[in-house]
Short mmCIF file of N, CA and C in Angstrom, two decimals:
data_model
loop_
_atom_site.label_atom_id
_atom_site.label_comp_id
_atom_site.label_asym_id
_atom_site.label_seq_id
_atom_site.Cartn_x
_atom_site.Cartn_y
_atom_site.Cartn_z
N MET R 1 18.25 14.33 6.25
CA MET R 1 16.96 14.53 5.63
C MET R 1 15.90 13.69 6.35
N GLU R 2 14.79 14.31 6.62
CA GLU R 2 13.68 13.63 7.31
C GLU R 2 12.94 12.72 6.34
N LYS R 3 12.54 11.59 6.80
CA LYS R 3 11.81 10.61 6.00
C LYS R 3 10.43 11.17 5.65
N LYS R 4 10.02 11.06 4.38
CA LYS R 4 8.73 11.56 3.94
C LYS R 4 7.68 10.47 3.79
N PHE R 5 8.10 9.23 3.50
CA PHE R 5 7.18 8.13 3.31
C PHE R 5 7.69 6.86 3.97
N PHE R 6 6.76 6.00 4.37
CA PHE R 6 7.08 4.71 4.97
C PHE R 6 6.50 3.60 4.10
N THR R 7 7.17 2.46 4.07
CA THR R 7 6.64 1.29 3.37
C THR R 7 5.54 0.66 4.23
N THR R 8 4.79 -0.23 3.63
CA THR R 8 3.76 -0.94 4.41
C THR R 8 4.39 -1.77 5.53
N ASP R 9 5.55 -2.39 5.26
CA ASP R 9 6.22 -3.18 6.30
C ASP R 9 6.70 -2.29 7.43
N GLU R 10 7.21 -1.09 7.12
CA GLU R 10 7.64 -0.18 8.18
C GLU R 10 6.45 0.27 9.03
N VAL R 11 5.33 0.54 8.40
CA VAL R 11 4.14 0.95 9.17
C VAL R 11 3.65 -0.21 10.02
N ARG R 12 3.65 -1.39 9.48
CA ARG R 12 3.23 -2.58 10.23
C ARG R 12 4.10 -2.75 11.47
N HIS R 13 5.40 -2.56 11.32
CA HIS R 13 6.30 -2.72 12.46
C HIS R 13 6.28 -1.54 13.42
N GLU R 14 6.38 -0.34 12.91
CA GLU R 14 6.52 0.86 13.75
C GLU R 14 5.22 1.28 14.41
N VAL R 15 4.14 1.31 13.64
CA VAL R 15 2.87 1.80 14.17
C VAL R 15 2.07 0.70 14.86
N PHE R 16 2.03 -0.48 14.27
CA PHE R 16 1.19 -1.54 14.78
C PHE R 16 1.95 -2.64 15.52
N SER R 17 3.27 -2.46 15.72
CA SER R 17 4.12 -3.42 16.48
C SER R 17 3.92 -4.85 15.98
N ASP R 18 3.80 -5.01 14.69
CA ASP R 18 3.62 -6.32 14.06
C ASP R 18 2.40 -7.08 14.58
N GLN R 19 1.40 -6.34 15.08
CA GLN R 19 0.18 -6.96 15.61
C GLN R 19 -0.89 -7.22 14.56
N ILE R 20 -0.75 -6.66 13.36
CA ILE R 20 -1.68 -6.90 12.30
C ILE R 20 -0.90 -7.34 11.07
N SER R 21 -1.57 -8.00 10.15
CA SER R 21 -0.89 -8.52 8.97
C SER R 21 -0.71 -7.44 7.90
N LYS R 22 0.22 -7.70 6.99
CA LYS R 22 0.41 -6.81 5.87
C LYS R 22 -0.85 -6.74 5.01
N GLY R 23 -1.55 -7.85 4.93
CA GLY R 23 -2.82 -7.87 4.19
C GLY R 23 -3.84 -6.92 4.76
N THR R 24 -3.89 -6.85 6.11
CA THR R 24 -4.80 -5.91 6.77
C THR R 24 -4.43 -4.49 6.45
N ILE R 25 -3.15 -4.20 6.45
CA ILE R 25 -2.72 -2.83 6.11
C ILE R 25 -3.10 -2.50 4.67
N LEU R 26 -2.90 -3.44 3.75
CA LEU R 26 -3.28 -3.21 2.36
C LEU R 26 -4.75 -3.02 2.20
N THR R 27 -5.55 -3.76 2.96
CA THR R 27 -7.01 -3.58 2.95
C THR R 27 -7.36 -2.17 3.45
N MET R 28 -6.73 -1.74 4.52
CA MET R 28 -6.99 -0.40 5.07
C MET R 28 -6.60 0.66 4.06
N ILE R 29 -5.55 0.45 3.30
CA ILE R 29 -5.16 1.40 2.25
C ILE R 29 -6.21 1.42 1.16
N ARG R 30 -6.64 0.27 0.70
CA ARG R 30 -7.64 0.19 -0.36
C ARG R 30 -8.97 0.82 0.06
N GLU R 31 -9.31 0.69 1.34
CA GLU R 31 -10.56 1.27 1.88
C GLU R 31 -10.39 2.71 2.33
N LYS R 32 -9.23 3.31 2.01
CA LYS R 32 -8.94 4.71 2.31
C LYS R 32 -8.88 5.04 3.81
N GLU R 33 -8.61 4.02 4.64
CA GLU R 33 -8.44 4.25 6.09
C GLU R 33 -7.02 4.73 6.36
N ILE R 34 -6.10 4.38 5.48
CA ILE R 34 -4.71 4.85 5.59
C ILE R 34 -4.39 5.52 4.28
N PRO R 35 -3.92 6.80 4.32
CA PRO R 35 -3.54 7.48 3.06
C PRO R 35 -2.28 6.87 2.49
N SER R 36 -2.17 6.90 1.18
CA SER R 36 -0.99 6.32 0.55
C SER R 36 -0.84 6.85 -0.87
N ILE R 37 0.37 6.62 -1.39
CA ILE R 37 0.59 6.80 -2.81
C ILE R 37 1.06 5.45 -3.35
N ARG R 38 0.82 5.19 -4.59
CA ARG R 38 1.19 3.93 -5.20
C ARG R 38 2.24 4.17 -6.27
N MET R 39 3.29 3.39 -6.24
CA MET R 39 4.30 3.42 -7.29
C MET R 39 4.43 2.00 -7.80
N ARG R 40 3.87 1.78 -8.99
CA ARG R 40 3.76 0.43 -9.57
C ARG R 40 3.00 -0.45 -8.61
N LYS R 41 3.64 -1.48 -8.07
CA LYS R 41 2.92 -2.42 -7.20
C LYS R 41 3.08 -2.09 -5.71
N ARG R 42 3.85 -1.07 -5.38
CA ARG R 42 4.15 -0.76 -3.99
C ARG R 42 3.36 0.44 -3.49
N PHE R 43 2.99 0.37 -2.22
CA PHE R 43 2.29 1.49 -1.58
C PHE R 43 3.23 2.14 -0.58
N PHE R 44 3.12 3.47 -0.47
CA PHE R 44 3.91 4.23 0.49
C PHE R 44 2.99 5.12 1.30
N ILE R 45 3.19 5.13 2.61
CA ILE R 45 2.32 5.88 3.53
C ILE R 45 3.08 7.16 3.92
N PRO R 46 2.42 8.32 3.83
CA PRO R 46 3.12 9.57 4.17
C PRO R 46 3.49 9.65 5.68
N ALA R 47 4.65 10.24 5.90
CA ALA R 47 5.17 10.38 7.27
C ALA R 47 4.20 11.16 8.16
N TYR R 48 3.44 12.13 7.59
CA TYR R 48 2.54 12.90 8.45
C TYR R 48 1.50 11.98 9.10
N TRP R 49 1.03 10.95 8.38
CA TRP R 49 0.06 10.03 8.96
C TRP R 49 0.66 9.19 10.06
N VAL R 50 1.89 8.69 9.82
CA VAL R 50 2.59 7.88 10.82
C VAL R 50 2.82 8.73 12.09
N ASN R 51 3.29 9.94 11.93
CA ASN R 51 3.51 10.81 13.08
C ASN R 51 2.24 11.12 13.83
N GLU R 52 1.13 11.30 13.12
CA GLU R 52 -0.17 11.52 13.76
C GLU R 52 -0.60 10.32 14.57
N GLN R 53 -0.34 9.12 14.13
CA GLN R 53 -0.69 7.91 14.85
C GLN R 53 0.07 7.86 16.18
N PHE R 54 1.34 8.29 16.17
CA PHE R 54 2.10 8.33 17.41
C PHE R 54 1.54 9.38 18.36
N ARG R 55 1.13 10.53 17.83
CA ARG R 55 0.52 11.57 18.69
C ARG R 55 -0.77 11.08 19.30
N ILE R 56 -1.58 10.37 18.54
CA ILE R 56 -2.84 9.81 19.07
C ILE R 56 -2.55 8.80 20.18
N ALA R 57 -1.56 7.93 19.95
CA ALA R 57 -1.19 6.91 20.92
C ALA R 57 -0.68 7.54 22.23
N GLU R 58 -0.04 8.70 22.10
CA GLU R 58 0.49 9.38 23.29
C GLU R 58 -0.55 10.28 23.97
N GLY R 59 -1.78 10.32 23.39
CA GLY R 59 -2.80 11.14 23.96
C GLY R 59 -2.70 12.60 23.57
N LYS R 60 -2.01 12.87 22.51
CA LYS R 60 -1.80 14.25 22.04
C LYS R 60 -2.51 14.48 20.70
N GLU R 61 -3.66 13.86 20.54
CA GLU R 61 -4.36 13.94 19.27
C GLU R 61 -4.61 15.38 18.84
N GLY R 62 -4.27 15.65 17.60
CA GLY R 62 -4.50 16.96 17.03
C GLY R 62 -3.43 18.00 17.35
N LEU R 63 -2.51 17.68 18.25
CA LEU R 63 -1.45 18.62 18.57
C LEU R 63 -0.29 18.46 17.60
N LYS R 64 0.36 19.54 17.30
CA LYS R 64 1.52 19.47 16.38
C LYS R 64 2.75 20.01 17.07
#
């Protein structure tokens, strides 16, 4: 089964290579720069957003 959501720690590690803090990611979520869903105190980022960030980094922005 393909992963549908990532935790903030996974996004920090996979997308940003631990170059930004978890607090920065949470700020980006609150400011709607990163889409998310909230379950109680935890935020989850949809896999489509994570995959799009990799496409942008590879120079394939907008391609699916």
